[in-house]
Amino acid sequence: EAAVTQSPRNKVAVTGGKVTLSCNQTNNHNNMYWYRQDTGHGLRLIHYSYGAGSTEKGDIPDGYKASRPSQENFSLILELATPSQTSVYFCASGDGGINQDTQYFGPGTRLLVL
Amino acid sequence: QQQVRQSPQSLTVWEGGTTVLTCSYEDSTFNYFPWYQQFPGEGPALLISILSVSDKKEDGRFTTFFNKREKKLSLHIIDSQPGDSATYFCAGRGSALGRLHFGAGTQLIVIP
């Protein structure tokens, strides 16, 4: 069974503070993703990675940085958190197969920026 | 610009009924279309997927249809059950492997 874990599961941050969301996968997948989920917008891609050391911008990268130090770990960094970044964040991993391109999601992190 | 549009935003059906969710997409290079199911408090999980070379794929009570000419796809759930109550997302993938574009989701409630 694919396994993606996220920490913390819940986070309260202050405006202007730094927030780091962590993700670990034991699937040995090359690809990892960070999404945010907001009502009416579905899942929006923030950053993704094709392997250790690589990061790519998704559809809404402004205000976020990403780091992929190893195959297993992928972090999302909010250097200066703002209330508009209050959301639920999901990490996912996948192997990017041609005919079956399944992404396995973690349980999510609820972030509240005050 | 939203690449994938999904409707309805929410839907309520009676137990035993048939649920139909629909999506449309813009990019004609999209060739892979998964549907994800998400229960409250959990991450989404793959439910069923279809490649653009097919027009129908079935998995138990769930069937997805694909219409390349109209750039539309749909998810049909027959004999809907209260346990099917969840949010459903369609998505599309183009030439960039692993890069999915998700719709806004449909919240389904199945009433016993």
Coordinates of C-alpha atoms in Angstrom, one line a residue:
Chain A
E1 CA 0.0 0.0 0.0
A2 CA 1.3 3.4 -1.0
A3 CA 2.2 5.6 2.0
V4 CA 2.4 9.4 2.1
T5 CA 2.6 11.1 5.4
Q6 CA 2.5 14.8 6.2
S7 CA 3.5 16.8 9.3
P8 CA 2.2 18.7 11.0
R9 CA -1.5 17.8 10.5
N10 CA -2.6 21.1 11.9
K11 CA -0.8 24.4 12.2
V12 CA -1.6 27.8 13.4
A13 CA 0.8 30.5 12.2
V14 CA 1.1 34.3 12.5
T15 CA 1.2 36.7 9.6
G16 CA 4.7 37.2 8.5
G17 CA 6.0 34.1 10.2
K18 CA 7.8 31.2 8.5
V19 CA 6.0 27.9 8.0
T20 CA 7.4 24.6 6.8
L21 CA 5.2 21.7 5.8
S22 CA 6.8 18.4 5.5
C23 CA 6.0 15.3 3.4
N24 CA 7.5 11.8 3.4
Q25 CA 6.7 9.0 1.0
T26 CA 7.8 5.3 1.2
N27 CA 6.7 4.5 -2.4
N28 CA 10.0 5.2 -4.0
H29 CA 8.2 7.4 -6.5
N30 CA 10.1 9.9 -8.5
N31 CA 7.4 12.5 -8.6
M32 CA 6.1 14.5 -5.6
Y33 CA 3.5 17.3 -5.5
W34 CA 2.1 20.0 -3.3
Y35 CA -1.5 21.1 -3.7
R36 CA -3.8 23.4 -1.8
Q37 CA -7.5 22.7 -1.6
D38 CA -10.0 25.5 -1.2
T39 CA -13.8 25.4 -1.6
G40 CA -14.7 26.2 -5.2
H41 CA -11.2 25.8 -6.5
G42 CA -10.6 22.1 -6.1
L43 CA -6.9 21.0 -6.0
R44 CA -4.4 23.6 -7.2
L45 CA -0.8 22.6 -7.9
I46 CA 1.7 24.8 -6.1
H47 CA 5.1 23.0 -6.7
Y48 CA 6.2 19.6 -7.8
S49 CA 9.3 17.6 -8.2
Y50 CA 10.6 14.9 -10.6
G51 CA 13.3 13.7 -8.2
A52 CA 15.7 14.6 -5.5
G53 CA 17.2 18.1 -6.0
S54 CA 14.5 19.2 -8.5
T55 CA 11.6 21.5 -8.0
E56 CA 9.2 22.9 -10.5
K57 CA 6.6 25.7 -10.3
G58 CA 3.0 24.7 -10.5
D59 CA 0.0 26.9 -11.2
I60 CA 0.1 29.0 -8.1
P61 CA 3.7 29.1 -6.8
D62 CA 3.8 32.8 -5.6
G63 CA 4.5 33.0 -1.9
Y64 CA 5.7 29.4 -1.7
K65 CA 9.1 27.6 -2.0
A66 CA 9.7 23.9 -2.2
S67 CA 12.6 21.7 -1.4
R68 CA 13.3 18.1 -2.4
P69 CA 16.4 17.0 -0.5
S70 CA 15.9 13.3 -1.0
Q71 CA 13.7 10.8 -2.9
E72 CA 11.5 10.4 0.2
N73 CA 11.0 14.0 1.4
F74 CA 9.4 17.1 -0.1
S75 CA 8.9 20.3 1.9
L76 CA 6.7 23.3 1.2
I77 CA 8.0 26.6 2.7
L78 CA 6.0 29.7 3.4
E79 CA 8.7 32.3 4.1
L80 CA 6.3 35.1 5.0
A81 CA 2.9 33.6 5.7
T82 CA -0.3 35.6 4.9
P83 CA -3.9 35.0 5.8
S84 CA -4.7 34.2 2.2
Q85 CA -2.5 31.1 2.6
T86 CA -5.0 29.6 5.1
S87 CA -6.0 26.4 3.4
V88 CA -5.7 22.6 3.5
Y89 CA -2.4 21.4 1.9
F90 CA -2.0 18.0 0.4
C91 CA 1.2 16.3 -0.6
A92 CA 1.2 13.5 -3.2
S93 CA 3.6 11.1 -4.8
G94 CA 3.4 9.3 -8.2
D95 CA 5.4 7.5 -10.7
G96 CA 4.1 9.4 -13.8
G97 CA 3.3 6.3 -15.8
I98 CA 2.1 6.7 -19.4
N99 CA -1.0 4.6 -19.1
Q100 CA -1.6 4.7 -15.4
D101 CA -0.5 7.9 -13.7
T102 CA -1.8 7.5 -10.1
Q103 CA -1.0 10.0 -7.5
Y104 CA -1.1 8.9 -3.9
F105 CA -2.2 11.6 -1.5
G106 CA -1.3 12.2 2.1
P107 CA -3.9 13.0 4.8
G108 CA -3.5 16.8 4.5
T109 CA -2.3 19.7 6.7
R110 CA -4.7 22.3 7.9
L111 CA -3.0 25.7 8.0
L112 CA -4.5 28.7 9.7
V113 CA -2.7 32.0 9.3
L114 CA -3.8 34.6 11.7
Chain B
Q1 CA -7.8 29.8 -17.0
Q2 CA -9.3 26.7 -15.6
Q3 CA -8.3 23.7 -17.7
V4 CA -10.9 21.4 -16.4
R5 CA -14.5 22.3 -15.6
Q6 CA -16.7 20.1 -13.4
S7 CA -20.4 20.1 -12.8
P8 CA -22.5 20.1 -10.7
Q9 CA -20.8 21.6 -7.7
S10 CA -23.0 19.6 -5.5
L11 CA -25.5 16.8 -5.9
T12 CA -27.9 14.9 -3.7
V13 CA -29.3 11.5 -4.8
W14 CA -31.4 8.8 -3.2
E15 CA -29.9 5.5 -2.3
G16 CA -30.2 3.1 -5.2
G17 CA -30.3 5.9 -7.8
T18 CA -27.9 6.7 -10.5
T19 CA -25.4 9.5 -10.1
V20 CA -23.9 11.3 -13.1
L21 CA -21.0 13.7 -12.8
T22 CA -19.6 15.6 -15.8
C23 CA -16.4 17.4 -16.8
S24 CA -15.2 19.3 -19.8
Y25 CA -11.7 20.2 -20.7
E26 CA -9.9 22.7 -22.9
D27 CA -6.6 21.3 -23.9
S28 CA -6.9 18.9 -26.8
T29 CA -3.5 17.3 -25.9
F30 CA -5.0 15.8 -22.7
N31 CA -4.8 12.0 -23.0
Y32 CA -5.4 10.6 -19.6
F33 CA -8.4 11.3 -17.3
P34 CA -8.6 10.1 -13.7
W35 CA -11.4 10.5 -11.2
Y36 CA -10.5 10.9 -7.6
Q37 CA -12.7 10.3 -4.6
Q38 CA -12.2 12.2 -1.3
F39 CA -13.9 11.5 2.0
P40 CA -14.0 14.2 4.7
G41 CA -10.8 14.6 6.5
E42 CA -8.8 12.4 4.1
G43 CA -6.7 12.9 1.0
P44 CA -8.1 12.1 -2.5
A45 CA -7.7 8.6 -3.8
L46 CA -7.9 7.3 -7.3
L47 CA -11.3 5.9 -8.2
I48 CA -11.1 5.1 -11.9
S49 CA -9.2 6.4 -14.9
I50 CA -9.5 6.3 -18.7
L51 CA -7.1 7.0 -21.6
S52 CA -8.2 9.0 -24.6
V53 CA -8.0 5.9 -26.8
S54 CA -11.0 4.5 -25.0
D55 CA -14.6 5.8 -24.7
K56 CA -15.7 3.7 -21.7
K57 CA -14.2 2.1 -18.7
E58 CA -16.1 0.2 -16.0
D59 CA -15.2 -0.8 -12.5
G60 CA -18.0 -2.3 -10.5
R61 CA -20.7 0.3 -10.0
F62 CA -18.5 3.0 -11.4
T63 CA -18.3 3.8 -15.1
T64 CA -16.4 6.6 -16.8
F65 CA -17.2 7.8 -20.4
F66 CA -15.0 9.8 -22.6
N67 CA -16.1 11.9 -25.6
K68 CA -13.0 13.2 -27.5
R69 CA -15.0 15.2 -30.0
E70 CA -16.9 17.1 -27.4
K71 CA -14.0 17.2 -24.9
K72 CA -16.2 15.8 -22.2
L73 CA -16.1 13.0 -19.7
S74 CA -18.5 11.7 -17.2
L75 CA -18.7 9.4 -14.2
H76 CA -21.8 7.3 -13.7
I77 CA -22.4 5.6 -10.3
I78 CA -25.2 3.0 -10.4
D79 CA -27.1 1.8 -7.3
S80 CA -25.6 4.8 -5.4
Q81 CA -24.9 4.0 -1.7
P82 CA -24.6 6.3 1.3
G83 CA -21.0 5.2 1.5
D84 CA -20.4 6.9 -1.9
S85 CA -21.0 10.2 -0.2
A86 CA -17.8 12.1 -0.9
T87 CA -16.3 14.7 -3.1
Y88 CA -15.3 13.6 -6.6
F89 CA -12.6 15.3 -8.7
C90 CA -12.0 14.8 -12.4
A91 CA -8.6 15.6 -13.8
G92 CA -6.8 15.7 -17.1
R93 CA -3.2 15.2 -18.1
G94 CA -1.4 16.4 -21.3
S95 CA 2.0 15.7 -22.6
A96 CA 3.7 16.3 -19.3
L97 CA 3.6 13.0 -17.5
G98 CA 2.6 13.2 -13.9
R99 CA 1.1 16.7 -14.3
L100 CA -2.6 16.6 -13.5
H101 CA -5.1 19.5 -13.9
F102 CA -8.0 19.0 -11.5
G103 CA -11.5 20.2 -11.7
A104 CA -13.2 22.1 -8.8
G105 CA -14.9 18.9 -7.5
T106 CA -18.5 17.7 -7.0
Q107 CA -19.8 17.0 -3.5
L108 CA -22.1 14.0 -3.6
I109 CA -24.6 13.2 -0.9
V110 CA -26.5 9.9 -1.1
I111 CA -29.6 9.9 1.1
P112 CA -30.6 6.5 2.6

